[in-house]
């Protein structure tokens, strides 16, 4: 039954990934010296990479607390995604040095003459901002690490206690990690425009982040299966993940619309300013592309049963969603910083290549260290016989 | 019941194997009765995916069209009202209603199509082999129609998978 061989990185792929990482690092270093537009790019990359890791451990935790059986066989992939949180943390530390270019509330002279920003100063000041970053990552990492450690220990002992402990840590992680995620998206993204606020913003970011994580997971799964590593995966497992993605792209547009409609309907100047910037001109076009790539195209692809069971259509939908998530973050972060015309140049392309290289390398490296299947998980047998 | 041959089994695995064996032998499986949903039984019985999904999609599209068209007609053509200076044809405001009507049409349309399809009538007596099927036994019902082999070979298969023929 268990003829799945463990993952090993081949050198050809490794070289390609190293080139991609080198391009990313080179772009960041060069950008810091020549162009201030690198800072929003670093912020975007940090949030994107953190999101992949967050989605991975979130997926594992959801499956633990819901006692769901089908996901046991693919659990090592989201577990490996967890390790990208470290890269996200490093990039977020780098963002601190560019905070002056990103966040208006760091300009103390501006804040002093602005009653709104003055009122927000107890929360939005650089000291507290810097302090919150390790708190967020600490919650995600130190509550998430035990889940994965228990899962790996179970490979050796086969003890049921590890599953029970995993459930407990997962419950704690889901509660605190979720709160930290909402606050972190207020901190890192929403405070780029410190006058504007939206209470649903954290949930909106959550939806986009989970979409990207699921899409990445599907691509990893298909890549591993095609290369003969996870051969026990059936089309049914892809079907389940396809349904997840289908549900969450719909959830994303539901939240997008909820935010948009309430602001449009209430028509308050301090709120509409956000969409006024993003719906006019070239950014308006980008907003349409955002909805197409994050919802309409994946929705229409995945609505059919057959397309959720076929590798080709799943990869197509996943790649579109991953691109869409980047555009989504771009629309959230960039408009107040670069004006009315979106600029997508070499800096953006360089950091995108860097993101792809870093995330793929970190996840595959982490995957190669452990059994590719949790061999003694109590749910493994059920997962192998998944039938939908 | 002269029309059907009924076999009784003690567990789902025997039932599943027997069902595929009987079907491969050229008999027509009328239905299978189990206390709970058995995974893989639909494949064993050779059931095709339900066509109701397409009906549902059709009704959903109809609902969306009707809702958007109706709201456009009411608020932009027939009786335009100025609400907060917004354009009369304000699509964002139409969306919640369009969403709800889509779901209403899809849900009700699918349910009633299903009833029509299965010739559902109130208080219609349905064929049921035995009510232990809701308790702890598994049943297969074979149609005694135009089969190529004698019914005895179907009974043999039932016995082969530890089942027994019952008079229902």
Coordinates of C-alpha atoms in Angstrom, one line a residue:
Chain A
X1 CA 0.0 0.0 0.0
X2 CA 2.6 2.6 1.1
X3 CA 4.8 2.7 -1.9
X4 CA 5.1 6.5 -1.8
X5 CA 8.8 7.4 -1.8
X6 CA 9.9 10.4 0.2
X7 CA 10.6 13.6 -1.6
X8 CA 14.1 14.5 -2.7
X9 CA 15.1 17.8 -4.3
X10 CA 16.8 17.2 -7.6
X11 CA 19.7 19.5 -8.4
X12 CA 18.3 20.8 -11.7
X13 CA 15.3 22.2 -10.0
X14 CA 17.4 23.4 -7.1
X15 CA 19.6 25.5 -9.4
X16 CA 16.5 27.1 -11.0
X17 CA 15.1 27.9 -7.6
X18 CA 18.4 29.4 -6.4
X19 CA 18.5 31.6 -9.5
X20 CA 15.0 32.8 -8.8
X21 CA 15.9 33.5 -5.2
X22 CA 19.0 35.4 -6.3
X23 CA 16.9 37.5 -8.7
X24 CA 14.6 38.3 -5.8
X25 CA 17.3 39.3 -3.4
X26 CA 19.2 41.3 -6.1
X27 CA 16.0 43.2 -6.9
X28 CA 15.4 44.1 -3.3
X29 CA 19.0 45.2 -2.7
X30 CA 19.2 47.2 -5.9
X31 CA 15.7 48.6 -5.3
X32 CA 16.6 49.9 -1.9
X33 CA 19.3 52.1 -3.4
X34 CA 17.6 53.3 -6.6
X35 CA 13.8 53.4 -6.2
X36 CA 11.5 53.9 -3.2
X37 CA 8.9 51.7 -5.0
X38 CA 10.7 48.7 -3.7
X39 CA 9.2 49.2 -0.2
X40 CA 5.6 48.5 -1.1
X41 CA 7.0 45.5 -3.1
X42 CA 8.8 44.2 0.0
X43 CA 5.7 44.6 2.0
X44 CA 3.6 42.8 -0.6
X45 CA 6.1 40.0 -0.8
X46 CA 6.2 39.7 3.0
X47 CA 2.4 39.5 3.2
X48 CA 2.2 37.0 0.3
X49 CA 4.8 34.7 1.7
X50 CA 3.4 34.9 5.3
X51 CA -0.1 34.2 3.8
X52 CA 1.1 30.9 2.2
X53 CA 2.5 29.7 5.5
X54 CA -0.5 30.9 7.4
X55 CA -2.9 29.1 5.0
X56 CA -0.9 25.9 5.4
X57 CA -1.0 25.7 9.2
X58 CA -4.6 26.9 9.1
X59 CA -5.5 24.0 6.8
X60 CA -3.9 21.5 9.1
X61 CA -5.6 23.0 12.2
X62 CA -9.0 23.0 10.6
X63 CA -8.6 19.3 9.8
X64 CA -7.5 18.5 13.3
X65 CA -10.3 20.2 15.1
X66 CA -13.0 19.0 12.7
X67 CA -11.6 15.4 13.0
X68 CA -11.8 15.1 9.3
X69 CA -10.3 12.0 7.8
X70 CA -9.7 12.7 4.1
X71 CA -6.9 15.2 4.5
X72 CA -4.5 13.0 6.4
X73 CA -2.7 11.8 3.3
X74 CA -1.9 15.3 2.0
X75 CA -1.2 16.8 5.4
X76 CA 2.5 17.0 4.9
X77 CA 2.2 19.6 2.2
X78 CA 0.4 22.2 4.3
X79 CA 2.8 21.3 7.1
X80 CA 5.7 22.1 4.9
X81 CA 4.1 25.4 3.9
X82 CA 4.3 26.4 7.5
X83 CA 8.0 27.0 7.2
X84 CA 7.5 30.0 4.9
X85 CA 6.4 32.0 8.0
X86 CA 10.1 32.4 8.8
X87 CA 10.8 34.1 5.5
X88 CA 7.7 36.3 6.0
X89 CA 9.1 37.3 9.4
X90 CA 12.5 38.3 7.9
X91 CA 10.8 40.4 5.2
X92 CA 8.5 42.0 7.7
X93 CA 11.6 43.0 9.8
X94 CA 13.0 44.5 6.6
X95 CA 9.8 46.5 6.1
X96 CA 10.4 48.2 9.4
X97 CA 13.3 50.0 7.9
X98 CA 11.1 51.3 5.1
X99 CA 8.2 52.2 7.3
X100 CA 8.8 55.8 6.7
X101 CA 8.2 55.3 2.9
X102 CA 5.1 53.2 3.5
X103 CA 3.1 54.6 6.4
X104 CA 2.0 58.2 6.7
X105 CA 1.5 57.9 10.4
X106 CA 5.3 57.5 10.9
X107 CA 5.7 61.1 9.9
X108 CA 5.5 62.8 13.3
X109 CA 5.2 66.3 11.8
X110 CA 2.2 65.3 9.8
X111 CA 0.6 63.5 12.7
X112 CA 1.0 66.5 14.9
X113 CA -1.3 68.6 12.7
X114 CA -3.8 65.9 12.0
X115 CA -6.5 65.3 14.7
X116 CA -7.5 61.9 13.2
X117 CA -4.0 60.5 13.2
X118 CA -3.3 62.1 16.6
X119 CA -6.3 60.1 17.9
X120 CA -4.9 56.9 16.4
X121 CA -1.4 57.5 17.7
X122 CA -1.7 55.2 20.7
X123 CA -2.0 52.2 18.3
X124 CA -0.3 53.5 15.2
X125 CA 3.2 54.5 16.5
X126 CA 6.4 52.9 15.3
X127 CA 7.4 51.4 18.6
X128 CA 4.2 49.6 19.2
X129 CA 4.1 48.6 15.4
X130 CA 7.6 47.0 15.7
X131 CA 6.6 45.3 18.9
X132 CA 3.5 43.8 17.4
X133 CA 5.3 42.1 14.5
X134 CA 7.1 39.5 16.7
X135 CA 3.9 39.1 18.7
X136 CA 1.9 38.1 15.6
X137 CA 4.6 35.8 14.3
X138 CA 5.2 34.4 17.8
X139 CA 1.5 33.4 18.1
X140 CA 1.5 31.8 14.7
X141 CA 4.8 30.0 15.1
X142 CA 4.8 28.9 18.8
X143 CA 1.3 27.7 18.7
X144 CA 1.7 26.1 15.3
X145 CA 5.0 24.4 15.8
X146 CA 3.7 21.9 18.4
X147 CA 0.9 20.7 15.9
X148 CA 3.6 19.8 13.4
X149 CA 5.9 18.3 16.0
X150 CA 3.2 16.0 17.3
X151 CA 2.4 15.0 13.7
X152 CA 6.0 14.1 13.1
X153 CA 6.5 12.3 16.4
X154 CA 3.5 10.2 15.5
X155 CA 5.4 8.8 12.5
X156 CA 7.8 7.2 14.9
X157 CA 5.6 6.1 17.8
X158 CA 2.1 5.8 16.3
X159 CA 0.7 6.9 19.6
X160 CA -2.9 8.3 19.5
X161 CA -2.0 10.9 22.1
X162 CA -0.3 13.0 19.4
X163 CA -3.5 13.3 17.5
X164 CA -5.3 14.4 20.7
X165 CA -2.6 17.0 21.5
X166 CA -2.7 18.2 17.9
X167 CA -6.5 18.9 18.2
X168 CA -5.8 20.9 21.4
X169 CA -3.0 23.0 19.9
X170 CA -5.1 23.5 16.7
X171 CA -8.0 24.9 18.7
X172 CA -5.8 27.3 20.5
X173 CA -4.1 28.2 17.2
X174 CA -7.3 28.8 15.3
X175 CA -8.6 31.2 18.0
X176 CA -5.5 33.3 18.7
X177 CA -4.0 32.9 15.2
X178 CA -7.2 34.2 13.6
X179 CA -7.3 37.3 15.9
X180 CA -3.7 38.0 15.2
X181 CA -4.3 37.7 11.4
X182 CA -7.1 40.2 11.5
X183 CA -5.1 42.7 13.5
X184 CA -2.0 42.1 11.4
X185 CA -3.9 43.0 8.2
X186 CA -5.1 46.2 9.9
X187 CA -1.6 46.9 10.9
X188 CA 0.3 46.1 7.7
X189 CA -2.1 46.9 4.9
X190 CA -5.0 49.1 6.1
X191 CA -2.7 51.5 7.9
X192 CA -1.1 52.4 4.6
X193 CA -4.1 54.7 4.4
X194 CA -4.4 55.6 8.1
X195 CA -7.5 57.8 7.7
X196 CA -9.5 55.1 6.1
X197 CA -11.0 52.1 7.9
X198 CA -13.1 49.1 7.3
X199 CA -14.0 46.5 9.9
X200 CA -14.4 43.7 7.4
X201 CA -10.9 44.3 6.1
X202 CA -9.3 41.4 8.1
X203 CA -11.9 38.9 6.9
X204 CA -11.4 40.1 3.3
X205 CA -7.6 39.5 3.6
X206 CA -8.3 36.2 5.2
X207 CA -10.3 35.1 2.2
X208 CA -7.7 36.1 -0.3
X209 CA -4.9 34.6 1.7
X210 CA -6.7 31.2 2.0
X211 CA -7.4 31.2 -1.7
X212 CA -3.8 31.6 -2.5
X213 CA -2.8 28.9 0.0
X214 CA -5.2 26.4 -1.4
X215 CA -4.1 27.2 -5.0
X216 CA -0.5 26.7 -4.0
X217 CA -1.4 23.4 -2.2
X218 CA -3.1 22.1 -5.3
X219 CA -0.2 22.9 -7.5
X220 CA 2.2 21.3 -5.1
X221 CA 0.1 18.2 -4.9
X222 CA -0.1 17.8 -8.7
X223 CA 3.6 18.5 -9.1
X224 CA 4.4 15.8 -6.5
X225 CA 2.0 13.3 -8.1
X226 CA 3.3 13.9 -11.6
X227 CA 6.9 13.3 -10.4
X228 CA 5.9 10.0 -8.8
X229 CA 6.2 11.0 -5.1
X230 CA 2.6 11.0 -3.8
X231 CA 1.2 8.2 -5.9
X232 CA -1.5 7.3 -3.4
X233 CA -3.3 10.5 -4.1
X234 CA -6.5 9.9 -6.0
X235 CA -8.5 12.3 -8.2
X236 CA -10.9 12.4 -5.2
X237 CA -8.4 14.2 -3.1
X238 CA -7.9 16.8 -5.9
X239 CA -11.7 17.0 -6.1
X240 CA -11.9 17.8 -2.4
X241 CA -9.3 20.6 -2.7
X242 CA -11.0 21.9 -5.8
X243 CA -14.2 22.2 -3.9
X244 CA -12.4 24.0 -1.2
X245 CA -11.0 26.5 -3.7
X246 CA -14.3 26.8 -5.4
X247 CA -16.0 27.6 -2.1
X248 CA -13.4 30.1 -1.1
X249 CA -13.2 32.1 -4.3
X250 CA -17.0 32.6 -3.9
X251 CA -16.4 33.5 -0.3
X252 CA -13.8 36.1 -1.4
X253 CA -16.1 37.8 -3.8
X254 CA -18.9 37.7 -1.2
X255 CA -16.6 39.6 1.2
X256 CA -15.3 41.9 -1.5
X257 CA -18.9 42.8 -2.4
X258 CA -20.0 43.2 1.2
X259 CA -17.2 45.7 1.8
X260 CA -17.9 47.5 -1.5
X261 CA -21.6 47.7 -1.2
X262 CA -21.8 49.0 2.3
X263 CA -19.4 51.8 1.5
X264 CA -21.1 52.6 -1.8
X265 CA -24.5 52.6 -0.1
X266 CA -23.6 54.7 2.9
X267 CA -21.6 57.1 0.7
X268 CA -19.6 58.7 3.5
X269 CA -16.7 60.7 2.2
X270 CA -14.1 59.3 4.6
X271 CA -14.9 55.8 3.4
X272 CA -15.6 56.3 -0.3
X273 CA -12.2 57.8 -0.7
X274 CA -10.8 54.3 -0.8
X275 CA -12.8 53.1 -3.7
X276 CA -12.7 56.5 -5.5
X277 CA -9.0 55.9 -5.9
X278 CA -9.3 52.3 -6.9
X279 CA -12.2 52.5 -9.3
X280 CA -11.0 55.3 -11.5
X281 CA -8.7 55.1 -14.5
X282 CA -6.1 52.4 -14.8
X283 CA -6.7 51.2 -11.2
X284 CA -10.3 50.7 -12.2
X285 CA -9.2 48.3 -14.9
X286 CA -7.0 46.5 -12.4
X287 CA -10.0 46.2 -10.0
X288 CA -12.0 44.5 -12.8
X289 CA -9.0 42.1 -13.5
X290 CA -8.9 41.5 -9.7
X291 CA -12.5 40.3 -9.7
X292 CA -12.1 38.3 -12.9
X293 CA -8.9 36.5 -11.6
X294 CA -10.0 36.0 -8.0
X295 CA -13.5 35.0 -8.6
X296 CA -15.2 34.9 -12.0
X297 CA -12.7 32.9 -14.1
X298 CA -11.9 30.3 -11.3
X299 CA -15.6 30.1 -10.5
X300 CA -16.5 29.3 -14.1
X301 CA -13.7 26.8 -14.4
X302 CA -14.3 25.0 -11.2
X303 CA -18.1 24.9 -11.3
X304 CA -18.1 21.7 -13.3
X305 CA -17.4 18.3 -11.6
X306 CA -15.0 17.2 -14.3
X307 CA -12.8 20.2 -14.0
X308 CA -12.3 19.7 -10.3
X309 CA -11.0 16.2 -11.0
X310 CA -8.6 17.0 -13.9
X311 CA -5.1 18.2 -13.3
X312 CA -5.0 20.6 -16.2
X313 CA -8.0 22.7 -15.2
X314 CA -7.1 22.7 -11.6
X315 CA -3.6 24.0 -12.4
X316 CA -5.1 26.6 -14.6
X317 CA -7.6 27.8 -11.9
X318 CA -4.9 27.7 -9.2
X319 CA -2.4 29.8 -11.3
X320 CA -5.1 32.3 -12.0
X321 CA -5.9 32.6 -8.3
X322 CA -2.3 33.0 -7.3
X323 CA -1.9 35.8 -9.9
X324 CA -5.2 37.3 -8.7
X325 CA -4.0 37.3 -5.1
X326 CA -0.9 39.3 -6.1
X327 CA -3.1 41.8 -8.0
X328 CA -5.5 42.0 -5.0
X329 CA -2.6 42.9 -2.6
X330 CA -1.2 45.3 -5.2
X331 CA -4.6 47.2 -5.3
X332 CA -4.7 47.3 -1.6
X333 CA -1.2 48.6 -1.0
X334 CA 0.0 50.6 -3.9
X335 CA -2.6 53.3 -4.9
X336 CA -1.9 55.7 -2.0
X337 CA 1.9 55.3 -2.4
X338 CA 2.4 55.7 -6.2
X339 CA -0.5 57.9 -7.3
X340 CA -3.2 57.2 -9.9
X341 CA -1.2 55.2 -12.4
X342 CA -0.3 51.6 -11.6
X343 CA 3.4 50.9 -12.3
X344 CA 4.3 47.3 -12.9
X345 CA 8.0 47.3 -13.9
X346 CA 11.1 45.3 -13.3
X347 CA 10.9 45.8 -9.6
X348 CA 7.6 44.0 -9.4
X349 CA 8.7 41.2 -11.8
X350 CA 11.9 40.7 -9.9
X351 CA 10.1 40.4 -6.5
X352 CA 7.5 38.1 -8.0
X353 CA 10.2 35.8 -9.3
X354 CA 11.8 36.0 -5.8
X355 CA 8.5 35.1 -4.2
X356 CA 8.0 32.0 -6.4
X357 CA 11.6 30.9 -5.9
X358 CA 11.6 31.4 -2.1
X359 CA 8.3 29.8 -1.4
X360 CA 8.9 26.8 -3.6
X361 CA 12.4 26.2 -2.3
X362 CA 11.4 26.6 1.4
X363 CA 8.4 24.3 1.1
X364 CA 10.1 21.6 -1.0
X365 CA 13.1 21.7 1.3
X366 CA 10.9 21.2 4.4
X367 CA 9.0 18.5 2.6
X368 CA 12.2 16.5 1.8
X369 CA 13.1 16.3 5.5
X370 CA 10.2 14.1 6.6
X371 CA 8.0 11.2 5.4
X372 CA 5.8 12.5 2.7
X373 CA 2.8 10.7 4.3
X374 CA 2.0 10.7 8.0
X375 CA 2.5 6.9 8.0
X376 CA 0.9 6.2 11.4
X377 CA -1.9 8.7 11.5
X378 CA -5.2 7.1 12.7
X379 CA -7.1 8.7 9.8
X380 CA -4.7 7.5 7.1
X381 CA -6.7 4.4 6.2
X382 CA -9.8 6.5 5.8
X383 CA -8.0 9.0 3.7
X384 CA -6.6 6.4 1.4
X385 CA -10.1 5.1 0.7
X386 CA -11.6 8.6 0.0
X387 CA -14.5 8.4 -2.4
X388 CA -16.5 11.3 -3.5
Chain B
X1 CA -43.7 -9.3 -4.9
X2 CA -43.2 -11.2 -8.1
X3 CA -41.4 -8.5 -10.0
X4 CA -38.3 -8.4 -7.8
X5 CA -35.7 -10.7 -6.3
X6 CA -34.5 -9.4 -2.9
X7 CA -31.1 -10.4 -1.3
X8 CA -30.2 -9.6 2.2
X9 CA -26.6 -9.0 3.5
X10 CA -25.0 -8.4 6.8
X11 CA -22.4 -5.8 5.8
X12 CA -21.7 -3.2 3.2
X13 CA -18.6 -5.0 1.7
X14 CA -20.5 -8.1 0.8
X15 CA -23.3 -6.0 -0.6
X16 CA -21.0 -3.9 -2.7
X17 CA -19.2 -7.0 -4.1
X18 CA -22.4 -8.8 -4.7
X19 CA -23.9 -5.8 -6.5
X20 CA -21.1 -5.5 -8.9
X21 CA -21.0 -9.3 -9.5
X22 CA -24.8 -9.4 -10.2
X23 CA -24.6 -6.4 -12.5
X24 CA -21.6 -7.9 -14.4
X25 CA -23.8 -11.0 -14.9
X26 CA -26.3 -9.0 -16.8
X27 CA -29.0 -8.6 -14.3
X28 CA -30.8 -5.3 -13.8
X29 CA -30.3 -3.8 -10.3
X30 CA -33.5 -2.0 -9.3
X31 CA -32.1 -0.5 -6.2
X32 CA -30.1 -1.1 -3.0
X33 CA -31.2 -0.3 0.5
X34 CA -28.7 0.4 3.3
X35 CA -29.0 1.9 6.8
X36 CA -26.5 4.6 5.9
X37 CA -24.8 6.0 2.9
X38 CA -22.2 3.5 1.5
X39 CA -19.3 5.0 -0.4
X40 CA -18.6 3.3 -3.7
X41 CA -22.1 1.7 -4.0
X42 CA -23.1 4.1 -6.7
X43 CA -20.1 3.0 -8.8
X44 CA -21.0 -0.7 -8.1
X45 CA -24.6 -0.1 -9.1
X46 CA -23.4 1.8 -12.2
X47 CA -25.4 4.9 -11.4
X48 CA -24.8 7.9 -13.6
X49 CA -24.2 11.3 -12.0
X50 CA -27.4 13.1 -11.3
X51 CA -28.7 15.3 -14.1
X52 CA -30.3 17.6 -11.5
X53 CA -27.2 19.7 -11.3
X54 CA -27.9 20.9 -14.8
X55 CA -31.5 21.7 -14.0
X56 CA -30.3 23.6 -10.9
X57 CA -27.9 25.6 -13.0
X58 CA -30.6 26.4 -15.5
X59 CA -33.0 27.6 -12.8
X60 CA -30.2 29.6 -11.1
X61 CA -29.5 31.4 -14.4
X62 CA -33.2 32.0 -14.9
X63 CA -33.5 33.4 -11.4
X64 CA -30.6 35.8 -11.9
X65 CA -32.0 37.1 -15.1
X66 CA -35.5 37.5 -13.8
X67 CA -34.3 39.4 -10.7
X68 CA -32.0 41.8 -12.6
X69 CA -34.5 42.4 -15.3
X70 CA -37.4 43.0 -12.8
X71 CA -35.4 45.4 -10.7
X72 CA -34.2 47.3 -13.8
X73 CA -37.8 47.5 -15.0
X74 CA -39.1 48.7 -11.7
X75 CA -36.5 51.1 -10.6
X76 CA -35.2 52.5 -13.8
X77 CA -38.0 52.3 -16.4
X78 CA -41.4 52.1 -14.8
X79 CA -41.1 54.1 -11.5
X80 CA -37.7 55.8 -11.1
X81 CA -37.1 57.1 -7.6
X82 CA -34.2 59.3 -6.7
X83 CA -32.4 57.6 -3.8
X84 CA -29.4 59.6 -2.5
X85 CA -28.8 60.9 -6.0
X86 CA -27.7 57.5 -7.3
X87 CA -28.3 56.5 -10.9
X88 CA -31.6 54.7 -11.5
X89 CA -30.0 51.6 -12.8
X90 CA -27.7 51.0 -9.8
X91 CA -26.4 47.5 -10.2
X92 CA -24.7 47.2 -6.8
X93 CA -28.0 47.8 -5.1
X94 CA -29.6 45.1 -7.2
X95 CA -27.1 42.5 -6.2
X96 CA -28.5 41.2 -2.8
X97 CA -31.9 40.7 -4.3
X98 CA -30.5 39.1 -7.4
X99 CA -28.5 36.7 -5.2
X100 CA -31.5 35.7 -3.1
X101 CA -33.8 35.2 -6.1
X102 CA -31.1 33.1 -7.8
X103 CA -31.0 30.8 -4.8
X104 CA -34.8 30.7 -4.4
X105 CA -35.3 29.8 -8.1
X106 CA -32.5 27.2 -8.0
X107 CA -33.6 25.6 -4.7
X108 CA -37.3 25.4 -5.5
X109 CA -36.8 24.6 -9.1
X110 CA -34.5 21.7 -8.3
X111 CA -36.8 20.2 -5.7
X112 CA -39.9 20.4 -7.8
X113 CA -38.1 19.0 -10.9
X114 CA -37.0 16.1 -8.8
X115 CA -40.6 15.5 -7.7
X116 CA -41.8 15.6 -11.2
X117 CA -39.0 13.4 -12.4
X118 CA -39.7 10.7 -9.9
X119 CA -43.5 11.0 -10.3
X120 CA -43.8 12.0 -6.7
X121 CA -47.4 12.0 -5.4
X122 CA -48.6 12.7 -1.9
X123 CA -49.4 9.5 0.0
X124 CA -48.1 7.3 -2.8
X125 CA -47.1 3.9 -1.6
X126 CA -43.5 3.1 -2.5
X127 CA -41.9 -0.3 -2.9
X128 CA -39.7 -1.1 0.1
X129 CA -38.3 -4.6 0.6
X130 CA -38.0 -4.6 4.4
X131 CA -37.8 -2.0 7.1
X132 CA -34.8 -3.7 8.6
X133 CA -32.9 -1.8 5.9
X134 CA -33.2 1.2 8.1
X135 CA -31.9 -0.8 11.0
X136 CA -28.9 -3.1 10.4
X137 CA -29.3 -5.0 7.2
X138 CA -28.3 -4.4 3.6
X139 CA -30.6 -5.2 0.7
X140 CA -30.3 -5.5 -3.0
X141 CA -33.3 -5.6 -5.2
X142 CA -33.0 -7.2 -8.6
X143 CA -35.6 -6.6 -11.4
X144 CA -37.0 -9.9 -12.8
X145 CA -37.2 -8.6 -16.3
X146 CA -35.5 -9.4 -19.5
X147 CA -32.4 -11.1 -18.1
X148 CA -30.3 -13.5 -20.2
X149 CA -29.6 -16.0 -17.4
X150 CA -32.0 -17.7 -15.1
X151 CA -32.8 -16.1 -11.8
X152 CA -31.1 -19.0 -10.0
X153 CA -27.7 -17.8 -11.0
X154 CA -28.4 -14.4 -9.3
X155 CA -29.4 -16.3 -6.1
X156 CA -26.2 -18.2 -6.4
X157 CA -24.2 -15.0 -6.4
X158 CA -26.1 -13.8 -3.4
X159 CA -25.2 -16.9 -1.5
X160 CA -21.6 -16.7 -2.7
X161 CA -21.3 -13.3 -0.9
X162 CA -22.8 -14.6 2.4
X163 CA -26.2 -13.2 1.6
X164 CA -29.6 -14.8 1.6
X165 CA -32.7 -14.5 -0.6
X166 CA -35.6 -13.1 1.3
X167 CA -39.3 -12.9 0.5
X168 CA -40.3 -9.3 0.6

